[in-house]
PDB file of C-alpha atoms in Angstrom:
ATOM      1  CA  MET A   1       0.000   0.000   0.000  1.00 54.00           C
ATOM      2  CA  THR A   2       1.444   3.391  -0.940  1.00 58.00           C
ATOM      3  CA  ASP A   3       1.374   6.512   1.220  1.00 60.00           C
ATOM      4  CA  ALA A   4      -1.073   8.125  -1.241  1.00 55.00           C
ATOM      5  CA  THR A   5      -3.447   5.154  -0.903  1.00 51.00           C
ATOM      6  CA  LYS A   6      -3.272   5.321   2.896  1.00 60.00           C
ATOM      7  CA  GLN A   7      -4.308   8.981   2.785  1.00 65.00           C
ATOM      8  CA  GLU A   8      -7.405   8.463   0.609  1.00 61.00           C
ATOM      9  CA  PRO A   9     -10.585   9.265   2.589  1.00 72.00           C
ATOM     10  CA  THR A  10     -12.413   6.469   0.740  1.00 74.00           C
ATOM     11  CA  PRO A  11     -10.348   3.567  -0.575  1.00 67.00           C
ATOM     12  CA  GLY A  12     -10.494   3.434  -4.359  1.00 70.00           C
ATOM     13  CA  ILE A  13     -11.674   7.013  -4.848  1.00 72.00           C
ATOM     14  CA  ARG A  14      -8.650   7.832  -7.017  1.00 72.00           C
ATOM     15  CA  ASN A  15      -9.293   4.809  -9.192  1.00 76.00           C
ATOM     16  CA  LEU A  16     -12.940   5.820  -9.514  1.00 66.00           C
ATOM     17  CA  ALA A  17     -11.858   9.235 -10.771  1.00 70.00           C
ATOM     18  CA  THR A  18      -9.805   7.646 -13.568  1.00 72.00           C
ATOM     19  CA  ILE A  19     -12.958   6.177 -15.090  1.00 67.00           C
ATOM     20  CA  ALA A  20     -14.155   9.635 -16.135  1.00 72.00           C
ATOM     21  CA  LYS A  21     -10.943  10.197 -18.098  1.00 72.00           C
ATOM     22  CA  VAL A  22     -11.304   7.180 -20.370  1.00 74.00           C
ATOM     23  CA  THR A  23     -13.252   7.452 -23.626  1.00 72.00           C
ATOM     24  CA  SER A  24     -16.241   5.167 -23.458  1.00 67.00           C
ATOM     25  CA  ASP A  25     -18.717   3.661 -25.906  1.00 72.00           C
ATOM     26  CA  PRO A  26     -22.120   5.228 -25.049  1.00 76.00           C
ATOM     27  CA  THR A  27     -24.131   2.271 -26.340  1.00 73.00           C
ATOM     28  CA  GLY A  28     -24.639   0.927 -22.834  1.00 71.00           C
ATOM     29  CA  LEU A  29     -26.098   4.223 -21.649  1.00 72.00           C
ATOM     30  CA  ASP A  30     -28.500   4.329 -24.576  1.00 72.00           C
ATOM     31  CA  THR A  31     -29.558   0.760 -23.896  1.00 73.00           C
ATOM     32  CA  PHE A  32     -29.931   1.289 -20.158  1.00 77.00           C
ATOM     33  CA  ALA A  33     -32.005   4.438 -20.737  1.00 75.00           C
ATOM     34  CA  ARG A  34     -34.653   2.237 -22.341  1.00 76.00           C
ATOM     35  CA  TYR A  35     -34.714   0.039 -19.237  1.00 86.00           C
ATOM     36  CA  VAL A  36     -34.763   2.641 -16.453  1.00 89.00           C
ATOM     37  CA  TRP A  37     -38.430   1.951 -15.680  1.00 92.00           C
ATOM     38  CA  GLN A  38     -37.709  -1.775 -15.501  1.00 92.00           C
ATOM     39  CA  ALA A  39     -34.732  -1.205 -13.206  1.00 92.00           C
ATOM     40  CA  LYS A  40     -36.906   0.932 -10.928  1.00 94.00           C
ATOM     41  CA  GLN A  41     -39.507  -1.828 -10.697  1.00 95.00           C
ATOM     42  CA  VAL A  42     -36.846  -4.389  -9.834  1.00 94.00           C
ATOM     43  CA  VAL A  43     -35.383  -2.183  -7.088  1.00 95.00           C
ATOM     44  CA  ARG A  44     -38.859  -1.472  -5.674  1.00 95.00           C
ATOM     45  CA  GLN A  45     -39.608  -5.177  -5.523  1.00 95.00           C
ATOM     46  CA  TRP A  46     -36.168  -6.082  -4.152  1.00 94.00           C
ATOM     47  CA  LEU A  47     -36.836  -3.697  -1.265  1.00 95.00           C
ATOM     48  CA  THR A  48     -39.919  -5.749  -0.378  1.00 93.00           C
ATOM     49  CA  CYS A  49     -37.551  -8.643   0.344  1.00 91.00           C
ATOM     50  CA  LEU A  50     -36.349  -6.697   3.381  1.00 91.00           C
ATOM     51  CA  ARG A  51     -39.733  -6.998   5.103  1.00 84.00           C
ATOM     52  CA  GLU A  52     -39.778  -9.550   7.861  1.00 75.00           C
ATOM     53  CA  GLN A  53     -43.275 -10.711   6.958  1.00 80.00           C
ATOM     54  CA  ASP A  54     -45.417 -10.778   3.830  1.00 81.00           C
ATOM     55  CA  GLY A  55     -42.591  -9.945   1.425  1.00 85.00           C
ATOM     56  CA  PRO A  56     -40.709 -12.269  -0.884  1.00 92.00           C
ATOM     57  CA  ALA A  57     -37.545 -13.946   0.356  1.00 90.00           C
ATOM     58  CA  PHE A  58     -35.698 -13.336  -2.904  1.00 93.00           C
ATOM     59  CA  ALA A  59     -35.870 -11.216  -6.046  1.00 92.00           C
ATOM     60  CA  VAL A  60     -34.251 -12.925  -9.031  1.00 92.00           C
ATOM     61  CA  CYS A  61     -33.591 -11.021 -12.253  1.00 90.00           C
ATOM     62  CA  GLU A  62     -33.452 -12.426 -15.759  1.00 89.00           C
ATOM     63  CA  GLN A  63     -34.103 -16.026 -14.741  1.00 89.00           C
ATOM     64  CA  ILE A  64     -37.250 -17.445 -16.352  1.00 91.00           C
ATOM     65  CA  GLU A  65     -38.679 -13.896 -16.528  1.00 93.00           C
ATOM     66  CA  ASP A  66     -37.467 -10.323 -16.131  1.00 92.00           C
ATOM     67  CA  LEU A  67     -38.194 -10.628 -12.426  1.00 93.00           C
ATOM     68  CA  ALA A  68     -39.089 -13.558 -10.191  1.00 93.00           C
ATOM     69  CA  LEU A  69     -40.245 -12.876  -6.645  1.00 93.00           C
ATOM     70  CA  VAL A  70     -39.711 -15.993  -4.558  1.00 93.00           C
ATOM     71  CA  HIS A  71     -42.019 -16.449  -1.573  1.00 91.00           C
ATOM     72  CA  SER A  72     -42.158 -19.429   0.777  1.00 88.00           C
ATOM     73  CA  ASP A  73     -45.350 -20.702  -0.851  1.00 91.00           C
ATOM     74  CA  LYS A  74     -45.269 -19.297  -4.392  1.00 92.00           C
ATOM     75  CA  VAL A  75     -43.206 -17.624  -7.099  1.00 94.00           C
ATOM     76  CA  ARG A  76     -44.400 -14.547  -8.979  1.00 95.00           C
ATOM     77  CA  LEU A  77     -42.973 -14.370 -12.504  1.00 95.00           C
ATOM     78  CA  ILE A  78     -43.106 -10.830 -13.844  1.00 96.00           C
ATOM     79  CA  GLN A  79     -42.552  -9.708 -17.420  1.00 95.00           C
ATOM     80  CA  LEU A  80     -41.747  -5.969 -17.496  1.00 94.00           C
ATOM     81  CA  LYS A  81     -42.510  -4.061 -20.673  1.00 93.00           C
ATOM     82  CA  THR A  82     -41.784  -0.448 -21.512  1.00 89.00           C
ATOM     83  CA  ARG A  83     -43.355   1.635 -24.233  1.00 80.00           C
ATOM     84  CA  ASP A  84     -41.747   4.757 -25.648  1.00 74.00           C
ATOM     85  CA  LYS A  85     -44.950   6.116 -27.119  1.00 82.00           C
ATOM     86  CA  GLY A  86     -48.512   5.113 -27.666  1.00 86.00           C
ATOM     87  CA  SER A  87     -50.642   2.852 -25.553  1.00 93.00           C
ATOM     88  CA  TRP A  88     -50.790  -0.883 -25.053  1.00 96.00           C
ATOM     89  CA  SER A  89     -53.489  -2.709 -27.013  1.00 95.00           C
ATOM     90  CA  VAL A  90     -54.295  -6.309 -26.263  1.00 95.00           C
ATOM     91  CA  VAL A  91     -52.709  -7.268 -29.611  1.00 94.00           C
ATOM     92  CA  ALA A  92     -49.502  -5.391 -28.692  1.00 94.00           C
ATOM     93  CA  MET A  93     -49.477  -7.218 -25.340  1.00 95.00           C
ATOM     94  CA  CYS A  94     -49.773 -10.551 -27.170  1.00 94.00           C
ATOM     95  CA  GLU A  95     -46.779  -9.769 -29.348  1.00 92.00           C
ATOM     96  CA  SER A  96     -44.605  -8.173 -26.666  1.00 92.00           C
ATOM     97  CA  GLY A  97     -45.111  -9.477 -23.165  1.00 92.00           C
ATOM     98  CA  LEU A  98     -47.695 -12.213 -23.169  1.00 95.00           C
ATOM     99  CA  ASP A  99     -45.593 -14.154 -25.683  1.00 94.00           C
ATOM    100  CA  ALA A 100     -42.774 -14.304 -23.101  1.00 93.00           C
ATOM    101  CA  LEU A 101     -45.158 -15.296 -20.309  1.00 94.00           C
ATOM    102  CA  VAL A 102     -46.515 -18.119 -22.457  1.00 94.00           C
ATOM    103  CA  ARG A 103     -42.940 -19.366 -23.026  1.00 92.00           C
ATOM    104  CA  SER A 104     -42.310 -19.207 -19.284  1.00 93.00           C
ATOM    105  CA  TYR A 105     -45.537 -21.085 -18.566  1.00 92.00           C
ATOM    106  CA  VAL A 106     -44.697 -23.775 -21.115  1.00 92.00           C
ATOM    107  CA  ASN A 107     -41.196 -24.199 -19.658  1.00 91.00           C
ATOM    108  CA  ALA A 108     -42.512 -24.284 -16.089  1.00 92.00           C
ATOM    109  CA  ARG A 109     -45.110 -26.842 -17.120  1.00 89.00           C
ATOM    110  CA  LYS A 110     -42.354 -29.034 -18.585  1.00 89.00           C
ATOM    111  CA  ALA A 111     -40.501 -28.738 -15.262  1.00 93.00           C
ATOM    112  CA  LYS A 112     -43.758 -29.625 -13.454  1.00 90.00           C
ATOM    113  CA  CYS A 113     -43.742 -26.492 -11.302  1.00 91.00           C
ATOM    114  CA  HIS A 114     -46.170 -24.281 -13.245  1.00 91.00           C
ATOM    115  CA  GLU A 115     -48.853 -24.417 -10.561  1.00 93.00           C
ATOM    116  CA  LEU A 116     -46.471 -22.858  -8.022  1.00 92.00           C
ATOM    117  CA  TYR A 117     -46.061 -19.783 -10.235  1.00 95.00           C
ATOM    118  CA  SER A 118     -48.194 -16.796 -11.079  1.00 95.00           C
ATOM    119  CA  TYR A 119     -47.583 -15.017 -14.373  1.00 96.00           C
ATOM    120  CA  GLU A 120     -47.774 -11.221 -14.460  1.00 97.00           C
ATOM    121  CA  LEU A 121     -47.356  -8.635 -17.183  1.00 97.00           C
ATOM    122  CA  TRP A 122     -46.413  -5.173 -15.937  1.00 96.00           C
ATOM    123  CA  LEU A 123     -46.702  -2.389 -18.463  1.00 95.00           C
ATOM    124  CA  GLU A 124     -45.158   1.060 -18.471  1.00 93.00           C
ATOM    125  CA  GLY A 125     -47.631   3.516 -19.893  1.00 91.00           C
ATOM    126  CA  THR A 126     -51.316   3.334 -20.532  1.00 93.00           C
ATOM    127  CA  THR A 127     -53.508   0.689 -22.037  1.00 94.00           C
ATOM    128  CA  ALA A 128     -55.557   1.463 -25.127  1.00 95.00           C
ATOM    129  CA  PRO A 129     -59.063   2.726 -24.426  1.00 93.00           C
ATOM    130  CA  LYS A 130     -60.590   0.287 -26.924  1.00 94.00           C
ATOM    131  CA  ALA A 131     -63.278  -1.973 -25.463  1.00 94.00           C
ATOM    132  CA  ASP A 132     -61.462  -5.251 -26.225  1.00 93.00           C
ATOM    133  CA  THR A 133     -58.308  -4.101 -24.443  1.00 95.00           C
ATOM    134  CA  ALA A 134     -60.156  -2.679 -21.447  1.00 94.00           C
ATOM    135  CA  SER A 135     -62.163  -5.888 -21.129  1.00 94.00           C
ATOM    136  CA  PHE A 136     -59.045  -8.079 -21.424  1.00 95.00           C
ATOM    137  CA  VAL A 137     -57.143  -6.069 -18.794  1.00 94.00           C
ATOM    138  CA  ARG A 138     -60.088  -6.270 -16.416  1.00 94.00           C
ATOM    139  CA  ASP A 139     -60.636  -9.988 -17.016  1.00 95.00           C
ATOM    140  CA  PRO A 140     -58.315 -11.976 -19.326  1.00 93.00           C
ATOM    141  CA  THR A 141     -60.924 -14.713 -19.689  1.00 92.00           C
ATOM    142  CA  THR A 142     -62.825 -12.301 -21.966  1.00 92.00           C
ATOM    143  CA  ALA A 143     -60.112 -12.592 -24.620  1.00 92.00           C
ATOM    144  CA  SER A 144     -61.458 -12.672 -28.146  1.00 93.00           C
ATOM    145  CA  ASN A 145     -60.954 -15.673 -30.408  1.00 93.00           C
ATOM    146  CA  ASP A 146     -58.212 -13.712 -32.217  1.00 93.00           C
ATOM    147  CA  VAL A 147     -56.306 -13.077 -28.972  1.00 92.00           C
ATOM    148  CA  ARG A 148     -56.752 -16.686 -27.899  1.00 91.00           C
ATOM    149  CA  ALA A 149     -55.408 -17.834 -31.267  1.00 92.00           C
ATOM    150  CA  ARG A 150     -52.376 -15.566 -30.873  1.00 92.00           C
ATOM    151  CA  LEU A 151     -51.620 -17.023 -27.431  1.00 91.00           C
ATOM    152  CA  VAL A 152     -52.036 -20.567 -28.730  1.00 92.00           C
ATOM    153  CA  ALA A 153     -49.671 -19.695 -31.593  1.00 91.00           C
ATOM    154  CA  HIS A 154     -47.101 -18.696 -28.954  1.00 91.00           C
ATOM    155  CA  GLY A 155     -47.424 -22.170 -27.447  1.00 88.00           C
ATOM    156  CA  LEU A 156     -50.228 -21.915 -24.910  1.00 89.00           C
ATOM    157  CA  ARG A 157     -52.390 -25.002 -24.909  1.00 83.00           C
ATOM    158  CA  ASP A 158     -55.929 -24.351 -26.030  1.00 60.00           C
ATOM    159  CA  VAL A 159     -58.054 -25.251 -23.012  1.00 53.00           C
ATOM    160  CA  SER A 160     -61.299 -23.601 -24.138  1.00 47.00           C
TER     161      SER A 160
END
């Protein structure tokens, strides 16, 4: 350890300062900017793990789904979707969000643990005001034949 290192108020602060001097590829920042909302949701949910009661024991990222909240008696699988502009229609949800949840369900079913899991789609932004979307959000069992066909095409077994 050098004398300069011993005098640092916070170990590593000088090394941290060197990072700002190095030219960097900004691609990561651009990518992360699109996921800020998702990161916020993950942090919010991770904080619930700190509760002594009622909260999950673990928050697991990017394993099965964007976020898995592991409780003693269940696992909540959460697909997080952001939208730069516009609203979420039920068709948009089928193509970006529900498709991933169907894959997760199919994989969990193969592993014989699907009944332990709940499958949630969290959306940034608003949902479309159209009647079919509003009805689907309120009660997914009201899905139209077209929506059901889309989900089956993603691999969901047709149980109707």
